[in-house]
Backbone as ProteinMPNN parsed JSONL, in Angstrom:
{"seq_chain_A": "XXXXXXXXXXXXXXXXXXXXXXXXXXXXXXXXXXXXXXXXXXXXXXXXXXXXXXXXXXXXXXXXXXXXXXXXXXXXXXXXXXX", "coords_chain_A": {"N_chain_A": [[-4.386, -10.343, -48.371], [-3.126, -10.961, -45.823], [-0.068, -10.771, -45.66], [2.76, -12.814, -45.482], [5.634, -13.853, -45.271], [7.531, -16.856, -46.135], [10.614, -17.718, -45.303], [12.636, -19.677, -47.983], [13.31, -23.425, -46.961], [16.154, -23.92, -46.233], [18.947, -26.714, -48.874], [20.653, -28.018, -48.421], [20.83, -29.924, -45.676], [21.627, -31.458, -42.196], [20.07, -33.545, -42.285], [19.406, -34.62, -44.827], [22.271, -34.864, -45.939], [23.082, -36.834, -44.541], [21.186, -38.848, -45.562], [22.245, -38.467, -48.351], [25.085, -39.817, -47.682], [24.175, -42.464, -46.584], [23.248, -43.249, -48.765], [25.145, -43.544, -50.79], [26.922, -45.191, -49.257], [25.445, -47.466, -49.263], [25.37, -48.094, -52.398], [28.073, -48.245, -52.906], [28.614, -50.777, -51.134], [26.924, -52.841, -52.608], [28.453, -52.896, -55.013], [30.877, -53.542, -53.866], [30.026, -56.316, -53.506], [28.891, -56.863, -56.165], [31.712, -57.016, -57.871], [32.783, -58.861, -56.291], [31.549, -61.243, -56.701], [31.708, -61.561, -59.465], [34.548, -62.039, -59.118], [35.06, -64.248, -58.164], [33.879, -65.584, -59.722], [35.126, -65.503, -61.988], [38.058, -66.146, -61.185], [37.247, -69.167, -60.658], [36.539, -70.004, -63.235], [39.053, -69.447, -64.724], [40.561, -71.557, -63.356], [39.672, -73.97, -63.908], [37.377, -74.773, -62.788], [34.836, -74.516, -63.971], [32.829, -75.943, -66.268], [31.792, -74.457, -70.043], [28.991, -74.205, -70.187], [28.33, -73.979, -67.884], [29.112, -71.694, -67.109], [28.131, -70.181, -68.814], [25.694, -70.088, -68.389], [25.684, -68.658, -65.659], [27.281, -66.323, -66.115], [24.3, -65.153, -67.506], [22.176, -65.383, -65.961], [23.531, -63.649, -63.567], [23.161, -61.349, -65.55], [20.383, -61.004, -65.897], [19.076, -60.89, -63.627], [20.499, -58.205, -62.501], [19.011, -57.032, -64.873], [16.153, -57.667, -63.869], [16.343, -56.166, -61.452], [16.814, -53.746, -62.046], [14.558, -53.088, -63.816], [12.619, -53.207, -61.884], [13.318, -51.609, -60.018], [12.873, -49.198, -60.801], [10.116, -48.339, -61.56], [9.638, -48.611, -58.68], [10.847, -46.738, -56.986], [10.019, -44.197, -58.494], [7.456, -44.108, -57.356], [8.121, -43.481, -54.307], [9.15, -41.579, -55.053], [7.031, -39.872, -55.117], [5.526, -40.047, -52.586]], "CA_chain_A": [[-4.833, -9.948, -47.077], [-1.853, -11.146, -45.201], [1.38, -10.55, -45.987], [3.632, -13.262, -44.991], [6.703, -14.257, -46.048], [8.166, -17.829, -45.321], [11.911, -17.899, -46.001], [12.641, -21.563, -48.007], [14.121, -24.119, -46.405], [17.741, -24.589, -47.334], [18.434, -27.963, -49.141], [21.518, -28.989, -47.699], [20.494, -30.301, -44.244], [21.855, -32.636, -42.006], [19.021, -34.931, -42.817], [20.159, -34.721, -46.251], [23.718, -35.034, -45.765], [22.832, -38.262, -43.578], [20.321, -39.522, -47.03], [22.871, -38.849, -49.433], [25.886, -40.507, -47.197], [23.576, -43.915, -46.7], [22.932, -43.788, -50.173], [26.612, -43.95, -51.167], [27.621, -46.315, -48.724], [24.6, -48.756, -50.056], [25.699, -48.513, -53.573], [29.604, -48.787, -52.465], [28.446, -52.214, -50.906], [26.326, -53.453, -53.498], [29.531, -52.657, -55.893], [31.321, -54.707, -53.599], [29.589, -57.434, -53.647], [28.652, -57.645, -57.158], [33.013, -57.377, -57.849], [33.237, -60.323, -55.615], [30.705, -62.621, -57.619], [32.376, -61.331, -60.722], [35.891, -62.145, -59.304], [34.766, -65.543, -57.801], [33.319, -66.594, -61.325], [36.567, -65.395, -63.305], [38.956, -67.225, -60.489], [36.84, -70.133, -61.387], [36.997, -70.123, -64.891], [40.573, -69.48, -65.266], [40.969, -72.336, -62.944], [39.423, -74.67, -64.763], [36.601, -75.441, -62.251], [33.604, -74.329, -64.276], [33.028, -75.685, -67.977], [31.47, -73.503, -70.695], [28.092, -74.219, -69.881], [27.489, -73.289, -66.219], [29.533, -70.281, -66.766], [27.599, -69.221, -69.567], [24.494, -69.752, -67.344], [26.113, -67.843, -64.424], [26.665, -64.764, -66.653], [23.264, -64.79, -68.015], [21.474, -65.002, -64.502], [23.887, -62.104, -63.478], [22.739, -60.046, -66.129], [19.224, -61.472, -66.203], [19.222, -60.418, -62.023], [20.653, -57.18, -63.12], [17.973, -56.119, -65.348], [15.168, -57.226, -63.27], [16.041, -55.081, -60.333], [16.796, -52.294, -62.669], [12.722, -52.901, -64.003], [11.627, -52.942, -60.541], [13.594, -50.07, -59.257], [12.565, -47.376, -61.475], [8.488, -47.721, -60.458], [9.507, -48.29, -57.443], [11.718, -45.163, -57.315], [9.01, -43.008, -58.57], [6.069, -44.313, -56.38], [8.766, -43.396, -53.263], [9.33, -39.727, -54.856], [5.78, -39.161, -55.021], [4.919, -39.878, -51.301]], "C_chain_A": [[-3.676, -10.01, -46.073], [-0.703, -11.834, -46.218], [2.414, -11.574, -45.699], [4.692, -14.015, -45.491], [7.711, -15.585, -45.083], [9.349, -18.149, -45.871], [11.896, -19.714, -46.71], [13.065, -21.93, -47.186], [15.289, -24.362, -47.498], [18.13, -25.992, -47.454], [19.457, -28.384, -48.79], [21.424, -28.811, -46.071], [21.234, -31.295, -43.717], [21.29, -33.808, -42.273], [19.135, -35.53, -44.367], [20.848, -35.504, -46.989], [23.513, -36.493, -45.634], [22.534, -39.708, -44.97], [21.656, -39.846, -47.691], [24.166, -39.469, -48.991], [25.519, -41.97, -47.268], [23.713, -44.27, -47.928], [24.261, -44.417, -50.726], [26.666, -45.218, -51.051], [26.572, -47.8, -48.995], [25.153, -49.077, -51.454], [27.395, -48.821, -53.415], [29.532, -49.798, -52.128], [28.204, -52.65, -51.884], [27.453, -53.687, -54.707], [30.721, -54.053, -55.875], [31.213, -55.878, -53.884], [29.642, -58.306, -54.925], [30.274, -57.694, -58.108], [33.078, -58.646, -57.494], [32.932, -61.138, -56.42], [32.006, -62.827, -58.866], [34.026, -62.093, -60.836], [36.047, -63.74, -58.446], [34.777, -65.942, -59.156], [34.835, -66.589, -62.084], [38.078, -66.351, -62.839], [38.367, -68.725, -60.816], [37.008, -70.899, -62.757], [38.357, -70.556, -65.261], [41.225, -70.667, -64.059], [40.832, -73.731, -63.232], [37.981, -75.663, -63.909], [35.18, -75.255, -62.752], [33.781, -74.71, -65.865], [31.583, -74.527, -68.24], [29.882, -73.495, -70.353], [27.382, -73.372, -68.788], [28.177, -72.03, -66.282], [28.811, -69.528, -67.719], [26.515, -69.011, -68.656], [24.715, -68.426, -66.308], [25.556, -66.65, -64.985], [25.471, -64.323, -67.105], [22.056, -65.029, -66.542], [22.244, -63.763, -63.911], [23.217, -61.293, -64.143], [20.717, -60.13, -66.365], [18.634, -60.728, -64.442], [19.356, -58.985, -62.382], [19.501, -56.296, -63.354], [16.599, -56.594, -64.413], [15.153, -56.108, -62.189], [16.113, -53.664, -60.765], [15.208, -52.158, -63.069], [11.847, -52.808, -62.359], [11.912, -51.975, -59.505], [13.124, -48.983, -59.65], [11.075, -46.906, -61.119], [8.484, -47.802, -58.698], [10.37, -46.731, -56.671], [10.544, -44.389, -57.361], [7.501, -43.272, -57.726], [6.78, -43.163, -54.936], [9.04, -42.205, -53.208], [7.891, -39.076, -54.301], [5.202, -38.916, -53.837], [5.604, -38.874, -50.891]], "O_chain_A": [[-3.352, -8.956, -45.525], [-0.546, -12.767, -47.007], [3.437, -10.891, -45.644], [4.401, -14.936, -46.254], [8.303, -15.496, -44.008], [9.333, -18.834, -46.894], [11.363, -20.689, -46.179], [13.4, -21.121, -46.321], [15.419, -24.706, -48.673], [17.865, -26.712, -46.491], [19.345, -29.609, -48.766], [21.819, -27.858, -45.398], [21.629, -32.144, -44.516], [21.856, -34.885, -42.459], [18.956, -36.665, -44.808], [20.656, -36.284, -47.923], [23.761, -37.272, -46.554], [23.103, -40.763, -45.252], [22.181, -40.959, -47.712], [24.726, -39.848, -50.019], [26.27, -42.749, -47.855], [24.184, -45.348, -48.288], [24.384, -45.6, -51.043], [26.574, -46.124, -51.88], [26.983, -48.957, -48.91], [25.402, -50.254, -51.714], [27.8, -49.838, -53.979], [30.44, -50.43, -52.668], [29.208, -53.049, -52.474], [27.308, -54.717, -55.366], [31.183, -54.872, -56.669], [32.089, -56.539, -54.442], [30.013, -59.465, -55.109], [30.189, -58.396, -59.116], [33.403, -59.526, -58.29], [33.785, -61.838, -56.965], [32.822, -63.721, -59.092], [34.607, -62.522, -61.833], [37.151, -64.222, -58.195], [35.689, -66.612, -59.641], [35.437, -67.531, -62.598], [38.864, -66.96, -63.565], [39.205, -69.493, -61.289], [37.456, -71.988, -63.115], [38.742, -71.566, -65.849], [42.444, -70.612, -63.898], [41.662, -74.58, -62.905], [37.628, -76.8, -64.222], [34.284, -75.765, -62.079], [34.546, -74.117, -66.625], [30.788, -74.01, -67.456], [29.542, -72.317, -70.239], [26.451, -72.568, -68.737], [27.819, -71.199, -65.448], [28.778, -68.303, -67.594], [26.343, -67.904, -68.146], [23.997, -67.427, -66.257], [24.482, -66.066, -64.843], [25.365, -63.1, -67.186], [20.961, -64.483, -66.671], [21.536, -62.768, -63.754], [22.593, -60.426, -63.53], [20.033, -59.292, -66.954], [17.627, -60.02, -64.452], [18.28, -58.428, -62.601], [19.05, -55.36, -62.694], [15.867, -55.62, -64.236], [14.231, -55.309, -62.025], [15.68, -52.675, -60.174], [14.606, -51.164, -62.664], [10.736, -52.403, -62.018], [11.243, -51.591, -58.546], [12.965, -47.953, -58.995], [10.711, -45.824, -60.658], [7.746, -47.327, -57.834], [9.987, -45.974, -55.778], [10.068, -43.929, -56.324], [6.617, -42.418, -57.653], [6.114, -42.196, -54.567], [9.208, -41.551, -52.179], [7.67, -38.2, -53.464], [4.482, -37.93, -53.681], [5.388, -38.393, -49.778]]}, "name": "protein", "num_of_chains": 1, "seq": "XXXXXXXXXXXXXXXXXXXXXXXXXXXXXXXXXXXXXXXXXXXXXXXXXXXXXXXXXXXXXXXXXXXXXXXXXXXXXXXXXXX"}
């Protein structure tokens, strides 16, 4: 009945741009950060201020930290596309 034609919207927007800039600069921190730990613990080590124990701990709460936020990002990820 009617004819109307709605051009798309084009997908690079400033609003976009803005998204995928934050995003970066969140995971560029987070990078940071988790370097630092990494290069705290290893200055430690090789200094002789941590025995084998608490450093094994360390690394296994790192990677134990790690994978939970990776299990709780991914539904939360897709709940966040869907809205």
């Amino acid at each position: 009945m009617f004819d109307i034609d709605v051009p798309p919207r084009p997908w690079l927007t400033k609003t976009n741009l803005y998204h995928v800039v934050g995003l970066g600069l969140r995971i560029y921190v987070a990078c940071l950060v988790l370097l630092g730990c990494y290069s705290v613990l290893w200055l430690a080590e090789v200094a002789g201020y941590l025995d084998e124990r608490t450093l094994a701990v360390s690394w296994l709460a790192i990677a134990g930290l790690g994978t939970a936020f990776l299990v709780l990002l991914v539904p939360l990820y897709g709940a966040s596309r869907r809205n």
